[in-house]
Amino acid sequence: MAADELAYVDAVGQADLVRSGTCTPADLVEGAAARIRRLNPLLNALVHESLERAMEEAQRTALPDGPLRGVPFAFKDVLGQTAGDPYHAGMRLLQQRRWTAQHDSYLAADLRRAGLVFVGRTNVPELAGSVTTEPLAYGPTRNPWSTGHSAGGSSGGSAAAVAAGLVPAAHGNDMGGSIRLPASQCGLVGLKPSRGRTSTGPDFNDYWSGSTHEGVLTRSVRDTAAFLDVMAVPHPGDYFVAPPPSASFSALMAREPGRLRIGLRTDLPGSGRPAHPDHVRAAESVARLLEDMGHRLEAAWPGALDEPEVETLQYQLIGVAFARELDRWGEVLGMPVTADDVEPNTWRFAEMGRPLSAAAYVEVQEKVQAHGRRLSSWWTEGYDLLITPTTSDPPPAIGLLAPLAVQPPRLSRDLTAFLRPWNITGQPAISLPMAWGETGLPVGVQLVAAYGREDLLLQVAHQLEQASPWRDMRPPGLD
């Protein structure tokens, strides 16, 4: 099979080709490498390539015989450390020091055992702190659907790599929308799992005050289920462990969900501003489609979404996380990290967090957690899912939200308004590529379920994928 034909076969499909003997792991890696060499200079999705080593691993008979054996895969360059590989987190400071990871994260080790072949690490904004991937260290990642636009953040490099067919799936993590936002902007499936479903160990437990969720970006719902089966493994010391599913997520995905009660909201939490018309139409179209399938739709949502102070509280916690990150890297490198070592927004976040005393930090956590309980209680009132647009607006132009730009008021916060609440509650939420706007750019629709109910999200996502398939949609001009 030609490399460009393989490029849009999903990860499960590629693993099936290896299992049947139609392709070898080396065939898959060779195809991915050829496409990376051709397209990555245009997109800047991968910032560290390990193609020669990947080919050596693919040719080894000792490659683990896991469910995804031989499939090329890329890691986001924040968390997901892979032993001996560069780890820069979008920071010029680490780039200049040529810092490398000392060990695999638990997640990386799980994915190695599944038989994946790691081909490189993807671009990120500095310390995952932006809704666009345009770090000063490595420059902007470009959206494969329109190279003048952002691929989103902070998993923008991973999203661009998957959307362009460089790899069939890539690692991402979601602290405030960082899987779902780039999935929406690049036309992909992006699941933020439940808190505790995947591990951030061994280095961290409650990274960013418990708001961080490890996952992947894919082109199909079955890929998302298959990766979740691999990643949903408790590890020693994990603070949070989500309740185990009754069967594999791949098996649960194929089951009928029954008749569901589903809420719909299309104006921005907190402000009440309507989302962009393309995004409203996409969410309403999904609602009608689910209603046609027999589900019950209502204009309903958790009232706590509009509580006014939570946004400020959430950003205070982010500020503390950034302050700790800079202090931690200072300890690791044996030098203080100063304002000259990082981007202006990174330093601004850290300075926002430093004045909080320990007691004030705990108070903010308590208030945010109480807000989360009020949010999640809506699902105890008989509701199964909530539908929203994934983002408020289309992907911004490259440069609009860049580190040194004068940024439009509130755009960054508005882009994540539908996303951040579920990092507080730890509930699973998925973005699906259900529409393309008038400009030809993808538009995602988000589904949110109760804690631990990834099975329900996957079942409904599978229904939508069958009713309105997106897998043949490809960015123009890349083949």
Tab-separated table of C-alpha atoms in Angstrom:
chain	number	residue	atom	x	y	z
A	1	MET	CA	0.000	0.000	0.000
A	2	ALA	CA	1.359	3.432	-0.965
A	3	ALA	CA	2.476	5.795	1.809
A	4	ASP	CA	-0.212	8.377	1.047
A	5	GLU	CA	-2.889	5.665	1.130
A	6	LEU	CA	-1.620	4.457	4.509
A	7	ALA	CA	-1.564	8.024	5.822
A	8	TYR	CA	-5.323	8.138	6.401
A	9	VAL	CA	-5.801	4.588	7.651
A	10	ASP	CA	-6.540	4.900	11.359
A	11	ALA	CA	-4.381	3.276	14.040
A	12	VAL	CA	-6.633	0.237	14.521
A	13	GLY	CA	-6.691	-0.238	10.752
A	14	GLN	CA	-2.905	-0.013	10.536
A	15	ALA	CA	-2.502	-2.533	13.353
A	16	ASP	CA	-4.893	-4.862	11.506
A	17	LEU	CA	-2.714	-4.584	8.374
A	18	VAL	CA	0.309	-5.673	10.409
A	19	ARG	CA	-1.608	-8.482	12.083
A	20	SER	CA	-2.836	-9.830	8.744
A	21	GLY	CA	0.619	-9.654	7.161
A	22	THR	CA	-0.482	-7.079	4.573
A	23	CYS	CA	2.078	-4.593	5.938
A	24	THR	CA	5.049	-4.839	8.249
A	25	PRO	CA	5.788	-2.357	11.039
A	26	ALA	CA	8.685	-1.152	8.889
A	27	ASP	CA	6.254	-0.406	6.044
A	28	LEU	CA	4.147	1.760	8.364
A	29	VAL	CA	7.114	3.621	9.806
A	30	GLU	CA	8.679	4.126	6.390
A	31	GLY	CA	5.413	5.615	5.128
A	32	ALA	CA	5.112	7.912	8.137
A	33	ALA	CA	8.745	8.982	7.828
A	34	ALA	CA	8.336	9.877	4.155
A	35	ARG	CA	5.283	11.981	4.918
A	36	ILE	CA	6.968	13.662	7.907
A	37	ARG	CA	9.989	14.593	5.771
A	38	ARG	CA	7.721	16.027	3.087
A	39	LEU	CA	5.089	17.857	5.137
A	40	ASN	CA	6.608	18.700	8.504
A	41	PRO	CA	8.700	21.584	7.103
A	42	LEU	CA	5.389	23.185	6.076
A	43	LEU	CA	3.426	22.433	9.252
A	44	ASN	CA	6.072	22.393	12.004
A	45	ALA	CA	4.098	19.745	13.877
A	46	LEU	CA	7.057	17.670	15.112
A	47	VAL	CA	9.974	19.490	16.712
A	48	HIS	CA	12.015	16.385	17.589
A	49	GLU	CA	12.170	13.575	15.028
A	50	SER	CA	13.535	10.098	15.788
A	51	LEU	CA	12.907	8.470	12.421
A	52	GLU	CA	16.085	6.408	12.123
A	53	ARG	CA	15.625	4.903	15.570
A	54	ALA	CA	11.938	4.302	14.838
A	55	MET	CA	12.867	2.343	11.725
A	56	GLU	CA	15.371	0.261	13.697
A	57	GLU	CA	12.686	-0.521	16.297
A	58	ALA	CA	10.136	-1.382	13.611
A	59	GLN	CA	12.531	-3.901	12.072
A	60	ARG	CA	13.204	-5.646	15.381
A	61	THR	CA	11.442	-8.947	15.934
A	62	ALA	CA	11.346	-8.036	19.638
A	63	LEU	CA	8.845	-5.228	19.034
A	64	PRO	CA	6.121	-5.877	21.648
A	65	ASP	CA	3.195	-7.884	20.325
A	66	GLY	CA	0.551	-5.530	21.674
A	67	PRO	CA	-2.790	-4.476	20.160
A	68	LEU	CA	-1.206	-1.549	18.261
A	69	ARG	CA	1.987	-3.285	17.155
A	70	GLY	CA	3.960	-1.389	14.532
A	71	VAL	CA	1.771	1.742	14.467
A	72	PRO	CA	3.731	5.051	14.296
A	73	PHE	CA	2.979	7.439	17.151
A	74	ALA	CA	4.135	10.890	18.314
A	75	PHE	CA	4.296	12.357	21.811
A	76	LYS	CA	3.383	15.879	22.819
A	77	ASP	CA	6.438	17.585	24.320
A	78	VAL	CA	4.772	18.207	27.685
A	79	LEU	CA	4.503	15.241	30.088
A	80	GLY	CA	4.564	11.860	28.341
A	81	GLN	CA	8.351	11.774	28.825
A	82	THR	CA	10.247	9.204	26.737
A	83	ALA	CA	13.632	8.120	28.058
A	84	GLY	CA	16.634	9.630	26.300
A	85	ASP	CA	14.569	11.909	24.046
A	86	PRO	CA	14.606	15.722	24.057
A	87	TYR	CA	12.104	17.228	26.486
A	88	HIS	CA	11.740	20.990	26.163
A	89	ALA	CA	8.066	21.777	26.928
A	90	GLY	CA	8.207	24.656	24.458
A	91	MET	CA	10.881	26.429	26.563
A	92	ARG	CA	13.878	28.155	24.990
A	93	LEU	CA	15.710	27.538	28.265
A	94	LEU	CA	15.435	23.744	27.939
A	95	GLN	CA	16.067	23.937	24.209
A	96	GLN	CA	19.335	25.787	24.824
A	97	ARG	CA	20.346	23.246	27.477
A	98	ARG	CA	19.402	20.355	25.125
A	99	TRP	CA	17.539	18.776	28.020
A	100	THR	CA	16.552	15.117	27.659
A	101	ALA	CA	14.096	12.999	29.623
A	102	GLN	CA	15.669	10.566	32.066
A	103	HIS	CA	12.917	7.947	32.049
A	104	ASP	CA	9.602	6.961	30.496
A	105	SER	CA	6.424	8.256	32.028
A	106	TYR	CA	4.001	5.519	33.042
A	107	LEU	CA	1.887	6.440	30.018
A	108	ALA	CA	4.823	6.130	27.617
A	109	ALA	CA	5.698	2.730	29.056
A	110	ASP	CA	2.094	1.550	28.622
A	111	LEU	CA	2.085	2.706	25.001
A	112	ARG	CA	5.434	1.018	24.302
A	113	ARG	CA	3.995	-2.254	25.585
A	114	ALA	CA	1.089	-1.816	23.158
A	115	GLY	CA	3.618	-2.086	20.312
A	116	LEU	CA	3.595	1.528	19.137
A	117	VAL	CA	6.695	2.936	17.460
A	118	PHE	CA	7.591	6.463	18.590
A	119	VAL	CA	8.634	8.707	15.704
A	120	GLY	CA	9.122	12.002	17.546
A	121	ARG	CA	7.745	14.707	19.804
A	122	THR	CA	5.342	17.447	18.827
A	123	ASN	CA	5.373	21.211	19.190
A	124	VAL	CA	3.741	22.892	22.199
A	125	PRO	CA	3.313	26.422	23.545
A	126	GLU	CA	5.669	27.144	26.410
A	127	LEU	CA	4.661	24.979	29.390
A	128	ALA	CA	1.319	24.254	27.669
A	129	GLY	CA	0.194	27.783	28.554
A	130	SER	CA	-1.647	28.916	25.422
A	131	VAL	CA	-4.591	28.102	23.168
A	132	THR	CA	-2.270	28.359	20.164
A	133	THR	CA	0.988	26.511	19.473
A	134	GLU	CA	3.436	29.269	18.570
A	135	PRO	CA	6.343	29.094	21.038
A	136	LEU	CA	9.312	31.406	20.608
A	137	ALA	CA	11.525	28.319	20.931
A	138	TYR	CA	10.220	26.521	17.838
A	139	GLY	CA	7.840	28.821	15.993
A	140	PRO	CA	4.216	28.251	14.989
A	141	THR	CA	2.535	24.978	14.138
A	142	ARG	CA	0.242	25.509	11.164
A	143	ASN	CA	-3.229	24.090	10.713
A	144	PRO	CA	-3.268	21.517	7.866
A	145	TRP	CA	-6.696	22.777	6.800
A	146	SER	CA	-5.376	26.330	6.347
A	147	THR	CA	-1.709	27.009	7.016
A	148	GLY	CA	-2.424	30.641	7.827
A	149	HIS	CA	-4.386	29.563	10.900
A	150	SER	CA	-3.535	28.086	14.284
A	151	ALA	CA	-3.715	24.350	14.939
A	152	GLY	CA	-4.818	25.138	18.486
A	153	GLY	CA	-3.092	24.517	21.781
A	154	SER	CA	-1.642	23.233	23.756
A	155	SER	CA	-1.663	19.898	21.864
A	156	GLY	CA	-1.487	21.749	18.544
A	157	GLY	CA	1.565	19.936	17.210
A	158	SER	CA	-0.047	16.566	17.859
A	159	ALA	CA	-3.314	17.686	16.258
A	160	ALA	CA	-1.568	18.937	13.115
A	161	ALA	CA	0.452	15.718	12.860
A	162	VAL	CA	-2.651	13.523	12.963
A	163	ALA	CA	-4.795	15.753	10.731
A	164	ALA	CA	-2.074	15.794	8.059
A	165	GLY	CA	-1.556	12.023	8.185
A	166	LEU	CA	1.980	12.163	9.573
A	167	VAL	CA	0.868	9.660	12.229
A	168	PRO	CA	-2.553	8.057	12.754
A	169	ALA	CA	-2.704	9.133	16.408
A	170	ALA	CA	-0.686	11.254	18.820
A	171	HIS	CA	-0.413	11.929	22.525
A	172	GLY	CA	-2.058	14.973	24.069
A	173	ASN	CA	-2.993	16.236	27.498
A	174	ASP	CA	-5.816	18.466	28.610
A	175	MET	CA	-5.420	20.989	31.451
A	176	GLY	CA	-8.168	23.368	30.309
A	177	GLY	CA	-9.154	22.116	26.867
A	178	SER	CA	-5.756	21.260	25.394
A	179	ILE	CA	-6.901	18.030	23.690
A	180	ARG	CA	-10.409	19.082	22.737
A	181	LEU	CA	-9.602	22.565	21.364
A	182	PRO	CA	-6.958	21.460	18.822
A	183	ALA	CA	-9.098	18.431	17.957
A	184	SER	CA	-11.897	20.822	17.062
A	185	GLN	CA	-9.651	23.139	15.075
A	186	CYS	CA	-7.984	20.306	13.124
A	187	GLY	CA	-11.018	18.062	12.469
A	188	LEU	CA	-10.187	15.225	14.880
A	189	VAL	CA	-11.621	13.169	17.716
A	190	GLY	CA	-10.317	14.385	21.072
A	191	LEU	CA	-11.327	12.747	24.355
A	192	LYS	CA	-10.462	14.180	27.755
A	193	PRO	CA	-10.855	11.105	29.949
A	194	SER	CA	-12.173	11.106	33.492
A	195	ARG	CA	-9.775	12.221	36.194
A	196	GLY	CA	-7.779	9.166	37.246
A	197	ARG	CA	-8.522	7.189	34.089
A	198	THR	CA	-4.941	7.727	32.876
A	199	SER	CA	-1.799	8.321	34.918
A	200	THR	CA	0.517	11.354	35.022
A	201	GLY	CA	3.095	9.401	37.045
A	202	PRO	CA	5.692	8.720	38.142
A	203	ASP	CA	6.619	12.411	38.323
A	204	PHE	CA	3.227	13.918	39.112
A	205	ASN	CA	-0.137	13.105	40.618
A	206	ASP	CA	-2.274	16.248	40.639
A	207	TYR	CA	-0.426	18.257	37.994
A	208	TRP	CA	-2.038	21.706	37.659
A	209	SER	CA	-4.171	21.129	40.783
A	210	GLY	CA	-5.717	17.943	39.428
A	211	SER	CA	-6.929	19.492	36.177
A	212	THR	CA	-4.549	17.541	33.897
A	213	HIS	CA	-5.822	14.545	31.941
A	214	GLU	CA	-3.618	12.453	29.618
A	215	GLY	CA	-5.050	11.216	26.314
A	216	VAL	CA	-4.706	11.076	22.541
A	217	LEU	CA	-5.901	12.766	19.363
A	218	THR	CA	-7.264	10.428	16.700
A	219	ARG	CA	-9.258	10.346	13.474
A	220	SER	CA	-11.803	7.719	14.568
A	221	VAL	CA	-13.875	6.822	17.591
A	222	ARG	CA	-12.626	3.236	17.506
A	223	ASP	CA	-9.053	4.510	17.774
A	224	THR	CA	-9.986	6.579	20.810
A	225	ALA	CA	-11.538	3.503	22.447
A	226	ALA	CA	-8.548	1.309	21.580
A	227	PHE	CA	-6.052	3.789	23.035
A	228	LEU	CA	-8.151	4.210	26.158
A	229	ASP	CA	-8.006	0.437	26.664
A	230	VAL	CA	-4.203	0.666	26.593
A	231	MET	CA	-3.898	3.791	28.763
A	232	ALA	CA	-6.531	3.116	31.422
A	233	VAL	CA	-4.104	1.364	33.759
A	234	PRO	CA	-3.742	2.255	37.474
A	235	HIS	CA	-0.148	2.747	38.586
A	236	PRO	CA	1.575	2.798	41.972
A	237	GLY	CA	0.940	5.995	43.882
A	238	ASP	CA	-1.826	7.363	41.632
A	239	TYR	CA	-3.972	9.667	43.787
A	240	PHE	CA	-7.024	9.268	41.582
A	241	VAL	CA	-8.152	6.017	39.955
A	242	ALA	CA	-11.380	6.067	37.934
A	243	PRO	CA	-13.767	3.129	38.393
A	244	PRO	CA	-12.929	0.307	35.956
A	245	PRO	CA	-15.294	-0.265	33.024
A	246	SER	CA	-17.448	-3.389	32.868
A	247	ALA	CA	-15.707	-4.477	29.648
A	248	SER	CA	-13.099	-3.093	27.285
A	249	PHE	CA	-13.897	0.374	25.978
A	250	SER	CA	-13.670	-1.031	22.442
A	251	ALA	CA	-16.411	-3.536	23.265
A	252	LEU	CA	-18.524	-0.995	25.151
A	253	MET	CA	-18.329	1.447	22.229
A	254	ALA	CA	-20.296	-0.947	20.013
A	255	ARG	CA	-23.215	-1.294	22.453
A	256	GLU	CA	-26.418	0.700	22.115
A	257	PRO	CA	-26.667	3.453	24.741
A	258	GLY	CA	-30.455	3.341	25.044
A	259	ARG	CA	-32.653	6.434	24.980
A	260	LEU	CA	-30.777	9.310	26.592
A	261	ARG	CA	-31.768	12.636	28.108
A	262	ILE	CA	-29.457	15.280	26.675
A	263	GLY	CA	-29.033	18.981	27.391
A	264	LEU	CA	-27.871	21.619	24.906
A	265	ARG	CA	-26.091	24.929	25.499
A	266	THR	CA	-24.614	27.187	22.796
A	267	ASP	CA	-23.921	30.526	24.524
A	268	LEU	CA	-20.686	30.979	26.440
A	269	PRO	CA	-20.681	30.065	30.142
A	270	GLY	CA	-20.225	33.113	32.307
A	271	SER	CA	-20.740	35.768	29.642
A	272	GLY	CA	-23.816	34.536	27.786
A	273	ARG	CA	-22.248	35.644	24.495
A	274	PRO	CA	-23.430	33.444	21.618
A	275	ALA	CA	-20.765	31.238	20.098
A	276	HIS	CA	-19.818	31.867	16.472
A	277	PRO	CA	-22.773	31.035	14.154
A	278	ASP	CA	-20.888	28.118	12.541
A	279	HIS	CA	-20.330	26.619	15.984
A	280	VAL	CA	-23.916	27.141	17.106
A	281	ARG	CA	-25.200	25.516	13.906
A	282	ALA	CA	-22.889	22.535	14.396
A	283	ALA	CA	-24.054	21.896	17.976
A	284	GLU	CA	-27.721	22.311	17.033
A	285	SER	CA	-27.252	19.971	14.071
A	286	VAL	CA	-25.837	17.284	16.371
A	287	ALA	CA	-28.764	17.798	18.740
A	288	ARG	CA	-31.256	17.288	15.883
A	289	LEU	CA	-29.383	14.210	14.699
A	290	LEU	CA	-29.498	12.656	18.163
A	291	GLU	CA	-33.174	13.566	18.478
A	292	ASP	CA	-33.820	11.764	15.188
A	293	MET	CA	-32.123	8.721	16.731
A	294	GLY	CA	-34.690	8.739	19.521
A	295	HIS	CA	-32.861	10.626	22.235
A	296	ARG	CA	-34.602	13.324	24.277
A	297	LEU	CA	-33.112	16.816	23.779
A	298	GLU	CA	-33.685	19.801	26.058
A	299	ALA	CA	-32.356	23.345	26.302
A	300	ALA	CA	-30.859	22.576	29.699
A	301	TRP	CA	-27.459	22.769	31.423
A	302	PRO	CA	-25.890	23.025	34.876
A	303	GLY	CA	-26.759	26.384	36.406
A	304	ALA	CA	-23.325	26.494	38.039
A	305	LEU	CA	-21.777	27.126	34.612
A	306	ASP	CA	-22.620	30.805	35.082
A	307	GLU	CA	-21.169	31.317	38.540
A	308	PRO	CA	-19.112	34.485	38.108
A	309	GLU	CA	-16.026	34.036	40.270
A	310	VAL	CA	-14.845	30.606	39.144
A	311	GLU	CA	-12.870	31.836	36.120
A	312	THR	CA	-10.716	34.063	38.329
A	313	LEU	CA	-10.232	31.242	40.834
A	314	GLN	CA	-9.224	28.805	38.099
A	315	TYR	CA	-6.636	31.189	36.723
A	316	GLN	CA	-5.209	31.677	40.218
A	317	LEU	CA	-4.576	27.925	40.374
A	318	ILE	CA	-2.957	28.058	36.938
A	319	GLY	CA	-0.728	30.868	38.183
A	320	VAL	CA	0.417	28.755	41.129
A	321	ALA	CA	1.116	25.866	38.739
A	322	PHE	CA	3.304	28.097	36.565
A	323	ALA	CA	5.173	29.500	39.561
A	324	ARG	CA	5.927	25.959	40.716
A	325	GLU	CA	7.006	24.902	37.202
A	326	LEU	CA	9.566	27.692	37.007
A	327	ASP	CA	10.836	26.958	40.509
A	328	ARG	CA	11.047	23.237	39.744
A	329	TRP	CA	13.016	23.774	36.545
A	330	GLY	CA	15.280	26.135	38.457
A	331	GLU	CA	15.953	23.334	40.956
A	332	VAL	CA	16.584	20.802	38.175
A	333	LEU	CA	18.928	23.100	36.250
A	334	GLY	CA	20.651	24.507	39.336
A	335	MET	CA	19.861	28.123	38.480
A	336	PRO	CA	17.014	30.562	39.090
A	337	VAL	CA	14.612	30.956	36.172
A	338	THR	CA	14.139	34.649	35.457
A	339	ALA	CA	11.812	36.715	33.294
A	340	ASP	CA	14.491	36.760	30.593
A	341	ASP	CA	14.405	32.959	30.377
A	342	VAL	CA	10.706	32.594	29.535
A	343	GLU	CA	7.981	34.155	27.427
A	344	PRO	CA	6.140	37.217	28.812
A	345	ASN	CA	2.857	35.367	29.366
A	346	THR	CA	4.619	32.539	31.188
A	347	TRP	CA	6.216	35.009	33.578
A	348	ARG	CA	2.913	36.877	33.990
A	349	PHE	CA	1.119	33.656	34.954
A	350	ALA	CA	3.827	32.758	37.466
A	351	GLU	CA	3.802	36.223	39.017
A	352	MET	CA	0.026	35.984	39.368
A	353	GLY	CA	0.419	32.797	41.410
A	354	ARG	CA	3.331	33.789	43.655
A	355	PRO	CA	1.429	36.139	46.051
A	356	LEU	CA	-0.958	33.360	47.163
A	357	SER	CA	-0.101	32.030	50.614
A	358	ALA	CA	-0.426	28.314	51.273
A	359	ALA	CA	-3.665	28.920	53.151
A	360	ALA	CA	-5.055	31.093	50.348
A	361	TYR	CA	-4.142	28.419	47.796
A	362	VAL	CA	-6.061	25.793	49.764
A	363	GLU	CA	-9.008	28.188	50.041
A	364	VAL	CA	-9.059	28.681	46.245
A	365	GLN	CA	-8.904	24.919	45.753
A	366	GLU	CA	-11.827	24.419	48.134
A	367	LYS	CA	-13.929	26.993	46.297
A	368	VAL	CA	-13.125	25.524	42.893
A	369	GLN	CA	-13.876	21.995	44.114
A	370	ALA	CA	-17.205	23.125	45.590
A	371	HIS	CA	-18.050	24.699	42.235
A	372	GLY	CA	-17.185	21.393	40.578
A	373	ARG	CA	-19.582	19.510	42.828
A	374	ARG	CA	-22.370	21.928	41.923
A	375	LEU	CA	-21.599	21.470	38.225
A	376	SER	CA	-21.505	17.680	38.288
A	377	SER	CA	-24.703	17.390	40.382
A	378	TRP	CA	-26.701	18.216	37.206
A	379	TRP	CA	-26.026	14.673	36.012
A	380	THR	CA	-27.766	13.309	39.121
A	381	GLU	CA	-30.998	15.025	38.022
A	382	GLY	CA	-31.678	12.522	35.247
A	383	TYR	CA	-29.467	13.948	32.501
A	384	ASP	CA	-27.031	11.747	30.574
A	385	LEU	CA	-25.123	14.121	28.304
A	386	LEU	CA	-24.550	17.805	27.659
A	387	ILE	CA	-23.895	19.107	24.129
A	388	THR	CA	-21.977	22.340	23.532
A	389	PRO	CA	-19.797	23.775	20.810
A	390	THR	CA	-16.214	22.747	21.542
A	391	THR	CA	-14.873	26.273	21.064
A	392	SER	CA	-16.442	29.702	20.911
A	393	ASP	CA	-14.850	30.782	17.624
A	394	PRO	CA	-12.942	29.506	14.579
A	395	PRO	CA	-9.158	29.001	14.700
A	396	PRO	CA	-7.361	32.357	14.970
A	397	ALA	CA	-4.857	33.456	12.362
A	398	ILE	CA	-1.215	32.643	13.011
A	399	GLY	CA	0.302	35.520	14.980
A	400	LEU	CA	-2.921	36.824	16.527
A	401	LEU	CA	-2.300	35.067	19.859
A	402	ALA	CA	1.479	34.653	19.521
A	403	PRO	CA	3.662	35.185	22.617
A	404	LEU	CA	4.719	38.754	21.766
A	405	ALA	CA	1.447	39.883	20.187
A	406	VAL	CA	-0.969	42.376	21.702
A	407	GLN	CA	-3.775	39.884	22.195
A	408	PRO	CA	-7.465	40.643	21.580
A	409	PRO	CA	-9.310	41.017	24.897
A	410	ARG	CA	-10.769	37.759	26.219
A	411	LEU	CA	-10.311	35.716	23.027
A	412	SER	CA	-8.100	33.105	24.681
A	413	ARG	CA	-10.485	32.719	27.613
A	414	ASP	CA	-13.552	32.637	25.364
A	415	LEU	CA	-12.026	29.901	23.197
A	416	THR	CA	-11.865	27.629	26.263
A	417	ALA	CA	-15.113	28.711	27.951
A	418	PHE	CA	-16.950	25.475	27.085
A	419	LEU	CA	-13.894	23.365	27.986
A	420	ARG	CA	-12.460	24.485	31.337
A	421	PRO	CA	-15.437	23.471	33.543
A	422	TRP	CA	-14.848	19.762	32.963
A	423	ASN	CA	-11.197	19.968	33.992
A	424	ILE	CA	-12.533	21.153	37.332
A	425	THR	CA	-15.048	18.333	37.703
A	426	GLY	CA	-12.833	15.658	36.171
A	427	GLN	CA	-15.701	14.486	33.966
A	428	PRO	CA	-15.024	12.939	30.556
A	429	ALA	CA	-15.681	15.145	27.540
A	430	ILE	CA	-15.123	14.512	23.841
A	431	SER	CA	-14.852	16.781	20.801
A	432	LEU	CA	-16.091	15.352	17.508
A	433	PRO	CA	-15.449	16.804	14.017
A	434	MET	CA	-19.085	17.224	13.109
A	435	ALA	CA	-18.959	20.199	10.721
A	436	TRP	CA	-16.841	22.444	8.558
A	437	GLY	CA	-17.434	26.195	8.642
A	438	GLU	CA	-18.064	28.545	5.753
A	439	THR	CA	-14.310	29.118	5.446
A	440	GLY	CA	-13.617	25.380	5.179
A	441	LEU	CA	-12.133	25.087	8.669
A	442	PRO	CA	-13.275	22.257	10.969
A	443	VAL	CA	-15.831	22.840	13.714
A	444	GLY	CA	-15.988	20.539	16.723
A	445	VAL	CA	-18.959	19.680	18.905
A	446	GLN	CA	-18.419	18.656	22.531
A	447	LEU	CA	-20.266	15.961	24.472
A	448	VAL	CA	-19.894	15.781	28.273
A	449	ALA	CA	-20.893	12.788	30.411
A	450	ALA	CA	-20.988	12.036	34.124
A	451	TYR	CA	-17.767	11.070	35.858
A	452	GLY	CA	-16.493	7.674	34.760
A	453	ARG	CA	-18.881	7.388	31.795
A	454	GLU	CA	-16.463	7.304	28.870
A	455	ASP	CA	-18.455	4.284	27.728
A	456	LEU	CA	-21.504	6.461	27.116
A	457	LEU	CA	-19.484	9.118	25.283
A	458	LEU	CA	-17.938	6.491	23.016
A	459	GLN	CA	-21.303	4.881	22.282
A	460	VAL	CA	-22.924	8.152	21.252
A	461	ALA	CA	-19.812	9.263	19.368
A	462	HIS	CA	-19.898	5.959	17.493
A	463	GLN	CA	-23.544	6.545	16.595
A	464	LEU	CA	-22.718	10.021	15.292
A	465	GLU	CA	-19.706	8.773	13.332
A	466	GLN	CA	-21.886	6.209	11.574
A	467	ALA	CA	-24.672	8.694	10.884
A	468	SER	CA	-22.436	11.531	9.731
A	469	PRO	CA	-19.028	10.055	8.832
A	470	TRP	CA	-16.012	12.342	8.844
A	471	ARG	CA	-13.135	9.945	8.192
A	472	ASP	CA	-12.957	10.723	4.462
A	473	MET	CA	-12.572	14.455	5.113
A	474	ARG	CA	-8.948	15.415	4.422
A	475	PRO	CA	-7.089	18.720	4.436
A	476	PRO	CA	-6.722	19.982	0.878
A	477	GLY	CA	-3.412	20.296	-0.924
A	478	LEU	CA	-1.341	17.812	1.102
A	479	ASP	CA	-1.393	14.822	-1.264
